Coordinates of C-alpha atoms and ligand atoms in Angstrom, one line a residue:
X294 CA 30.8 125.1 -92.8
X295 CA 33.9 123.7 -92.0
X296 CA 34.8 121.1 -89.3
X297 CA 37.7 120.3 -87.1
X298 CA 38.7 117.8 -84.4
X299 CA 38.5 118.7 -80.9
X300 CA 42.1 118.4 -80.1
X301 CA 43.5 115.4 -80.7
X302 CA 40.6 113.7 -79.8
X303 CA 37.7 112.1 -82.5
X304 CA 35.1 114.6 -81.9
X305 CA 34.5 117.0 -85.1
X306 CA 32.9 120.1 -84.6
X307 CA 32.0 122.7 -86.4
X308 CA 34.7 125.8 -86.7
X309 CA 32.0 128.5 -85.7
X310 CA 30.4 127.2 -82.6
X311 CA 27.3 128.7 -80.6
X312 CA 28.1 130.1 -77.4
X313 CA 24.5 130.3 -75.0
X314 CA 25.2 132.0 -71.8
X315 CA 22.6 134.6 -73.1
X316 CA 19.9 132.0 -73.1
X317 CA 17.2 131.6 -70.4
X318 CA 18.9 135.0 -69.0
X319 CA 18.7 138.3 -71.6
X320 CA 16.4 135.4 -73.8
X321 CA 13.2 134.2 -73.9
X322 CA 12.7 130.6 -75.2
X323 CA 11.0 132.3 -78.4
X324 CA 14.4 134.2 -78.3
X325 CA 16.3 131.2 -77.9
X326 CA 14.3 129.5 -80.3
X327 CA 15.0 131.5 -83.2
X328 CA 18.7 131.2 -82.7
X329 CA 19.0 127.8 -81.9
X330 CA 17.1 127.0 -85.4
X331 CA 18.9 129.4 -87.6
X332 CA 22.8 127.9 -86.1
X333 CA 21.4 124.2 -87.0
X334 CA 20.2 125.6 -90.5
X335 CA 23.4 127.5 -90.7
X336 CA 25.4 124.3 -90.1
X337 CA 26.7 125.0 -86.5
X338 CA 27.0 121.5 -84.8
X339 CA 28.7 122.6 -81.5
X340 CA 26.7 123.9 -79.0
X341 CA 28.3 125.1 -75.4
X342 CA 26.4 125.8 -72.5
X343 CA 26.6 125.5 -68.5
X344 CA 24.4 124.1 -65.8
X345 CA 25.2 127.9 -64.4
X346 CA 23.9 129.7 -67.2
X347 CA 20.4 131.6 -67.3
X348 CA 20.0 131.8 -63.5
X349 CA 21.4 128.3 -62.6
X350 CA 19.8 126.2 -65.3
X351 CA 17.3 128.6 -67.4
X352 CA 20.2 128.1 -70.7
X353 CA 20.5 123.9 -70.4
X354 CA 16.1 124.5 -70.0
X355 CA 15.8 126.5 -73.3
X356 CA 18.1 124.1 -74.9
X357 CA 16.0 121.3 -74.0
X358 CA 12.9 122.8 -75.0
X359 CA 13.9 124.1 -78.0
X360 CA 16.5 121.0 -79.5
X361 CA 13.9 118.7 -79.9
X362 CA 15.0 115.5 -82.1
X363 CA 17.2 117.6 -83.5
X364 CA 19.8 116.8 -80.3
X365 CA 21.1 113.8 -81.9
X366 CA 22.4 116.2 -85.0
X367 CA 24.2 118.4 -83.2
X368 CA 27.3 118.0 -80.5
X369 CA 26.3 119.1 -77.0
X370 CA 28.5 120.7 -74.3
X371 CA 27.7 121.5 -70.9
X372 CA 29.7 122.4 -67.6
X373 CA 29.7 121.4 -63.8
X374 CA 31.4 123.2 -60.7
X375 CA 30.0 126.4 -60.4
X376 CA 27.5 127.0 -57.5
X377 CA 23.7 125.9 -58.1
X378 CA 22.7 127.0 -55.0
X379 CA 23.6 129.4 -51.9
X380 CA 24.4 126.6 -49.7
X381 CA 27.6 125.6 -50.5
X382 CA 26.5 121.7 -51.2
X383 CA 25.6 122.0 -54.9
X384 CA 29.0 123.1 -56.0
X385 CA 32.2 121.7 -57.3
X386 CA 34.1 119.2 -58.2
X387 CA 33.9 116.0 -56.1
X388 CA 32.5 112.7 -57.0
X389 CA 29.2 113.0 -54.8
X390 CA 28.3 116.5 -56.8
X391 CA 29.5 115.4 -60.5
X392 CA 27.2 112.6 -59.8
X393 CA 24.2 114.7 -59.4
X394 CA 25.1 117.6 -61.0
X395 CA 25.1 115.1 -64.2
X396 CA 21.3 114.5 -63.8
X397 CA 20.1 117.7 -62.9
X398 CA 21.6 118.7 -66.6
X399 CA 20.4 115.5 -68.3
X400 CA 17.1 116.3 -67.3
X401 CA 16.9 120.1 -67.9
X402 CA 18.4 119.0 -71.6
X403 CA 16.0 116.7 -72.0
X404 CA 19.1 114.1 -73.2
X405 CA 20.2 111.0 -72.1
X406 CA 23.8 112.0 -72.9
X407 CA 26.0 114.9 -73.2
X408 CA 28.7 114.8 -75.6
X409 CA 31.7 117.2 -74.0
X410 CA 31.3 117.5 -70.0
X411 CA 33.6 119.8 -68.7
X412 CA 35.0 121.0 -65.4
X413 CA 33.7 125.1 -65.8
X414 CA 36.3 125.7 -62.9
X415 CA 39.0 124.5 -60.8
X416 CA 38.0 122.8 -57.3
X417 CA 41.3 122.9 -54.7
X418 CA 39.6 121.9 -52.3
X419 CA 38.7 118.1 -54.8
X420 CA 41.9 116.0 -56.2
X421 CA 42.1 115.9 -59.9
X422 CA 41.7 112.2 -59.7
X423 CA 38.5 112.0 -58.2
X424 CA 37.0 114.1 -60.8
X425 CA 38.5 112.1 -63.6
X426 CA 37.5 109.0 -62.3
X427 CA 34.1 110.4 -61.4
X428 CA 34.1 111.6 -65.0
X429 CA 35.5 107.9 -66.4
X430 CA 32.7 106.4 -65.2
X431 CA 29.9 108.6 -66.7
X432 CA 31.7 108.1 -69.8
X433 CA 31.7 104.0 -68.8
X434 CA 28.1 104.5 -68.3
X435 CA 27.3 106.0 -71.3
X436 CA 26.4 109.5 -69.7
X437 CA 29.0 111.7 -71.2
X438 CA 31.5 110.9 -74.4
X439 CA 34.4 113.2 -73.7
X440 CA 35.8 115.7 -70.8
X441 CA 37.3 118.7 -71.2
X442 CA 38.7 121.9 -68.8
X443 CA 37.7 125.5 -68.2
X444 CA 40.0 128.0 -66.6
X445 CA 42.3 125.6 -64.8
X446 CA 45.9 127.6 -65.0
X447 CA 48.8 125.5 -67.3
X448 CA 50.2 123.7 -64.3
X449 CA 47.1 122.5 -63.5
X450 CA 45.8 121.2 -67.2
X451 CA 49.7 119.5 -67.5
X452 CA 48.8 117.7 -63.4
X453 CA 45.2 116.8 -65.3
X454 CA 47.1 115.1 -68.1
X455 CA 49.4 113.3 -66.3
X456 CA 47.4 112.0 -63.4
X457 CA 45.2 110.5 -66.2
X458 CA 47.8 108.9 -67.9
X459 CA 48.5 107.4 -64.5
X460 CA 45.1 106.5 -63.3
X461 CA 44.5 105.3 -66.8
X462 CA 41.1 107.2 -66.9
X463 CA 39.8 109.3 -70.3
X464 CA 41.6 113.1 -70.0
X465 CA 40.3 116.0 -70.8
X466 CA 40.5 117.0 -74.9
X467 CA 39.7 120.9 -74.7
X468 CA 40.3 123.5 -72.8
X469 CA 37.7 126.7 -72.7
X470 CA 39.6 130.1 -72.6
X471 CA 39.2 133.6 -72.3
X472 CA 40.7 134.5 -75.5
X473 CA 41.0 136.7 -78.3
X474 CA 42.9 139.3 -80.6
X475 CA 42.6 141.8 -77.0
X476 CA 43.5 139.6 -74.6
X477 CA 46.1 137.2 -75.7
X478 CA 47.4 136.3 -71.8
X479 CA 47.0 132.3 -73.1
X480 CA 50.0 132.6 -75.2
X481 CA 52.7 132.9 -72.9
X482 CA 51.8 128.9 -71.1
X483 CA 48.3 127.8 -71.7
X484 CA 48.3 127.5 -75.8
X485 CA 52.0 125.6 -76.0
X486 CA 50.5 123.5 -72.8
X487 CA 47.6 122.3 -74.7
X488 CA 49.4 122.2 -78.2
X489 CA 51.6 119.8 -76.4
X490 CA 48.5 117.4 -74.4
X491 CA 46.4 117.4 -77.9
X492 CA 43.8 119.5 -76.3
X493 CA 41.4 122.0 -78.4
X494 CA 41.0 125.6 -77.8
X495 CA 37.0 126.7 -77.3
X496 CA 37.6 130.9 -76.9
X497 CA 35.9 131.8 -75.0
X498 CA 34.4 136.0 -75.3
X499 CA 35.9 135.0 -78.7
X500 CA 34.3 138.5 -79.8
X501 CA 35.0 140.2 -76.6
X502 CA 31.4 140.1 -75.6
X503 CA 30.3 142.3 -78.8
X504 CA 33.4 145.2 -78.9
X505 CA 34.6 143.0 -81.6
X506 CA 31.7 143.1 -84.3
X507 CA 32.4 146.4 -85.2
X508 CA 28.8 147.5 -83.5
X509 CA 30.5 149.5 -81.0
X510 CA 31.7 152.8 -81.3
X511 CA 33.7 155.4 -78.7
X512 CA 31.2 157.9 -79.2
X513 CA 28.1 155.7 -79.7
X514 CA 27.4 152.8 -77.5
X515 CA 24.3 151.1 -79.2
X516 CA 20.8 150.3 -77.2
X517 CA 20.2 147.1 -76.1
X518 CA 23.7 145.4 -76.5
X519 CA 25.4 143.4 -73.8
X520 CA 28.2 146.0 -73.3
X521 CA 25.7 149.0 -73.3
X522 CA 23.3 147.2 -70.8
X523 CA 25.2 145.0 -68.8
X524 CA 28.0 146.7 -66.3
X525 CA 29.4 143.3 -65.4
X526 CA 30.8 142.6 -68.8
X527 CA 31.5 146.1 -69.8
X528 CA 33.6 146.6 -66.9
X529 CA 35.7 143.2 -67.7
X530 CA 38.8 145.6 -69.0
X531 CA 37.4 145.4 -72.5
X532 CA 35.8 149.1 -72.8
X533 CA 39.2 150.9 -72.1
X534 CA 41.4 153.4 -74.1
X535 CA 43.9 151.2 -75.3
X536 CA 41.1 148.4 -76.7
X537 CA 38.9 151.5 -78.8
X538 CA 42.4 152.4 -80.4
X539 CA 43.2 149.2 -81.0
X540 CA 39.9 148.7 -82.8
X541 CA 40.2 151.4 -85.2
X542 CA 43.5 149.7 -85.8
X543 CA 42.1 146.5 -86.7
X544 CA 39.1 147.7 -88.3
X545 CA 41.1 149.7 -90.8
X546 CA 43.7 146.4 -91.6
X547 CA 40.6 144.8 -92.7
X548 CA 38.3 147.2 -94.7
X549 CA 41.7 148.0 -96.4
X550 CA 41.7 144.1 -97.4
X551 CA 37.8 144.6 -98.2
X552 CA 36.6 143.1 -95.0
X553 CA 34.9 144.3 -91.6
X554 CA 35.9 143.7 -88.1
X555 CA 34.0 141.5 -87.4
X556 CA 35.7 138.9 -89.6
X557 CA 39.1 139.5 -88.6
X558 CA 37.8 138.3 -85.1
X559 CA 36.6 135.2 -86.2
X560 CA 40.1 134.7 -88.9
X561 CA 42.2 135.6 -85.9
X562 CA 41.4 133.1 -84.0
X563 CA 40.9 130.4 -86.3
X564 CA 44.4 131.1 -87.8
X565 CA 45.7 129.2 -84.6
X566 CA 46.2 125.5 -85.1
X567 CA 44.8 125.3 -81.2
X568 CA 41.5 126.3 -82.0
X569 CA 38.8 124.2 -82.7
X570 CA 35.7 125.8 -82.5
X571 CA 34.9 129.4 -81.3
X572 CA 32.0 129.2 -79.6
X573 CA 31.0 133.0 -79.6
X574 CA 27.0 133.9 -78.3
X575 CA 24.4 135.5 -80.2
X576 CA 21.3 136.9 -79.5
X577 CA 19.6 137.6 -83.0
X578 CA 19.4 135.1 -86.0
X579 CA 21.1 138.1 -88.0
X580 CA 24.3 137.2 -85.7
X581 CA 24.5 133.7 -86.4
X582 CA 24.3 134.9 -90.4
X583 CA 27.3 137.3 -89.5
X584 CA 29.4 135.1 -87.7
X585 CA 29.1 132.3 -89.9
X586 CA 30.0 134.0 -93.2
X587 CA 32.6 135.7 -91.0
X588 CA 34.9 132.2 -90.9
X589 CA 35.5 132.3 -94.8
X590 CA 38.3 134.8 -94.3
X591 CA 41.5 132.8 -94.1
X592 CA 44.5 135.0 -93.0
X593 CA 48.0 134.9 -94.7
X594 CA 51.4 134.7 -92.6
X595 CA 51.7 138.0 -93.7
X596 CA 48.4 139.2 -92.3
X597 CA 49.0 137.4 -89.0
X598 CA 52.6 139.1 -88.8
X599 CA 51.0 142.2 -89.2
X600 CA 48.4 141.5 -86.9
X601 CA 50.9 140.5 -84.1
X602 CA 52.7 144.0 -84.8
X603 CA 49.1 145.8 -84.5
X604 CA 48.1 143.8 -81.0
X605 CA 51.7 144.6 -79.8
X606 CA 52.4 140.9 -79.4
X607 CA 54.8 140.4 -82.8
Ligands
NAP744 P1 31.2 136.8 -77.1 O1 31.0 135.6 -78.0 O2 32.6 137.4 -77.1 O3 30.2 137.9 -77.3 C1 28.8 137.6 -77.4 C2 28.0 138.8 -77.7 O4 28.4 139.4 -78.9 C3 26.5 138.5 -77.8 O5 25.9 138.6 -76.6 C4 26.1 139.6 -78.8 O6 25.8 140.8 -78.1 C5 27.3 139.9 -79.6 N1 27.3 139.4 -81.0 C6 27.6 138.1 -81.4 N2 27.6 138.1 -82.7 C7 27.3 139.3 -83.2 C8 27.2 139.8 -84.5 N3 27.4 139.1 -85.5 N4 26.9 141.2 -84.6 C9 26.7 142.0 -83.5 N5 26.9 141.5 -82.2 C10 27.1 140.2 -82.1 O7 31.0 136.4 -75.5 P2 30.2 135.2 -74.8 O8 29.0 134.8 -75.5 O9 30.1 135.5 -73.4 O10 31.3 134.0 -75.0 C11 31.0 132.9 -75.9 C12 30.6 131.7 -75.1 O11 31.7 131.2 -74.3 C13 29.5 131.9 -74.1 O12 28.2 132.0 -74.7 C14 29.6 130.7 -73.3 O13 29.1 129.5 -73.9 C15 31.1 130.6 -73.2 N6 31.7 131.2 -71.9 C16 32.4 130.5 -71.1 C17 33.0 131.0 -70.0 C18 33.8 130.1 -69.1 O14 34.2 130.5 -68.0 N7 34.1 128.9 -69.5 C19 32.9 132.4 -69.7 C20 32.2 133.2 -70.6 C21 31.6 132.6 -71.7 P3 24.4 141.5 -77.8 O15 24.0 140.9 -76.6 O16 24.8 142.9 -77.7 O17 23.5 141.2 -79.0

């Protein structure tokens, strides 16, 4: 397994990451279990998950349950700011709810500290420097060792950046995106704004919630998988005309060069300098196999020239 920094920060993680929105939701702890134990065998160190996740909390539970004294091995990512309740109280991004919304993940991770917090979403209605100073003092306390962003737009990572610098608090050092060889929106401001702040890319729907393995074909949508069973990502314009023909595309550029689709997903990706981990989900131990061999493939300029040309970006 190979490592990298997160951004320009310290923190080295490990290139394939495990993404765990699936867990305490479509998994059962035994479910979760059996994952979590074959990525740590597998040599995955980076583990991302949300207070959100698994009906507000069920994925940070697992995770808690499961980790063990094996938490202090691996590099542990959570998120704050999406609703935890119907009320409206026990959302955000203001220094009364970072404040608790810190403990309520503590606890369900069974940790006394969580390694990258991030904002999961932007808060207008909460300056940027109350969160980052509400965030610089978890990290003063010893709650949280770095920061990082989730879909804030490029102005609004650049305003993060600066009002740091200003306030002289710890800035955020990734940046979680939607982002992959079918939907390469962050390459016209987010990618050269985060090149230029030193912040890491974690992809997010790095394998476009499953189209990208190769499991999925026009004619035969396979039982039990998330794009088969679950509306809400299927209809995330990924299951559309121009994606399938783009995917026979891709999948014959790399069985010509002796490899599946599946690994050109992962060798996309990790051919940008920005990324530094791509954190894609799994459900089975099989997957964490896949993906993890899938990260040996390292693309020429060539390859990524023709790629470009293929995704209609070159
Ligand atoms: P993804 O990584 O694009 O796709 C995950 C799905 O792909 C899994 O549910 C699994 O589907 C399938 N899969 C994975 N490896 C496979 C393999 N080797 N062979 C066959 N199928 C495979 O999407 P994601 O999990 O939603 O995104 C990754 C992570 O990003 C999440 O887990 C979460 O941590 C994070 N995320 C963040 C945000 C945000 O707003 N910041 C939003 C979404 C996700 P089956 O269920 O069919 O087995």
């Amino acid at each position: 397994m190979q490592h990298r920094n997160l951004g320009t920060s310290g923190l080295r993680v490990s290139v394939v990451g495990l993404g765990t929105n699936n867990f305490g939701g479509r998994l059962d702890v035994n479910q979760t279990r059996a994952v979590v134990d074959r990525a740590i065998d597998a040599g995955i160190t980076l583990f991302d998950t949300a207070d959100m996740y698994g009906n507000r909390g069920g994925s940070e539970e697992q995770l808690g349950e499961v980790l063990g004294a094996r938490r202090k091995d691996i590099v542990l990512a959570t998120k704050f700011a999406a609703p935890m309740d119907d009320s409206g109280r026990k959302v955000g991004a203001s220094r009364r709810w970072i404040m608790e919304a810190v403990e309520d993940s503590l606890r369900r991770l069974k940790t006394d500290w969580i390694d990258l917090y991030q904002l999961h979403f932007p808060d207008p209605l909460t300056p940027i420097e109350e969160t980052l100073r509400a965030l610089d003092d978890l990290i003063s306390q010893g709650k949280v060792r770095y920061i990082g962003c989730s879909n804030l737009s490029a102005w609004r990572v650049v305003e993060s950046q600066w009002v740091a610098r200003d306030a002289e608090t710890h800035r955020f050092v990734s940046c979680q995106e939607e982002y992959n060889i079918l939907n390469r929106a962050l390459e016209a401001d987010m990618l050269p704004a985060m090149a230029e702040y030193g912040c890491g890319l974690l992809p997010y729907f790095p394998l476009a919630s499953g189209l990208l393995t190769g499991k999925y074909k026009r004619e035969a949508m396979p039982a039990g998988a998330r794009l088969t069973d679950t509306p809400k990502f299927a209809n995330r314009e990924y299951v559309t005309e121009r994606n399938w023909a783009m995917i026979e595309a891709l999948e014959a550029f790399a069985s010509k060069r002796g490899h599946t689709l599946l690994e050109l997903a992962f060798a996309w990706i990790l051919a940008r300098p920005e990324t530094s981990s791509v954190i894609a989900g799994a459900t089975k131990p099989e997957q964490i196999d896949a993906n993890v061999a899938a990260a040996g493939w390292e693309l020429s300029a060539d390859e990524v020239a023709e790629l470009d040309r293929i995704s209609g970006e070159g």
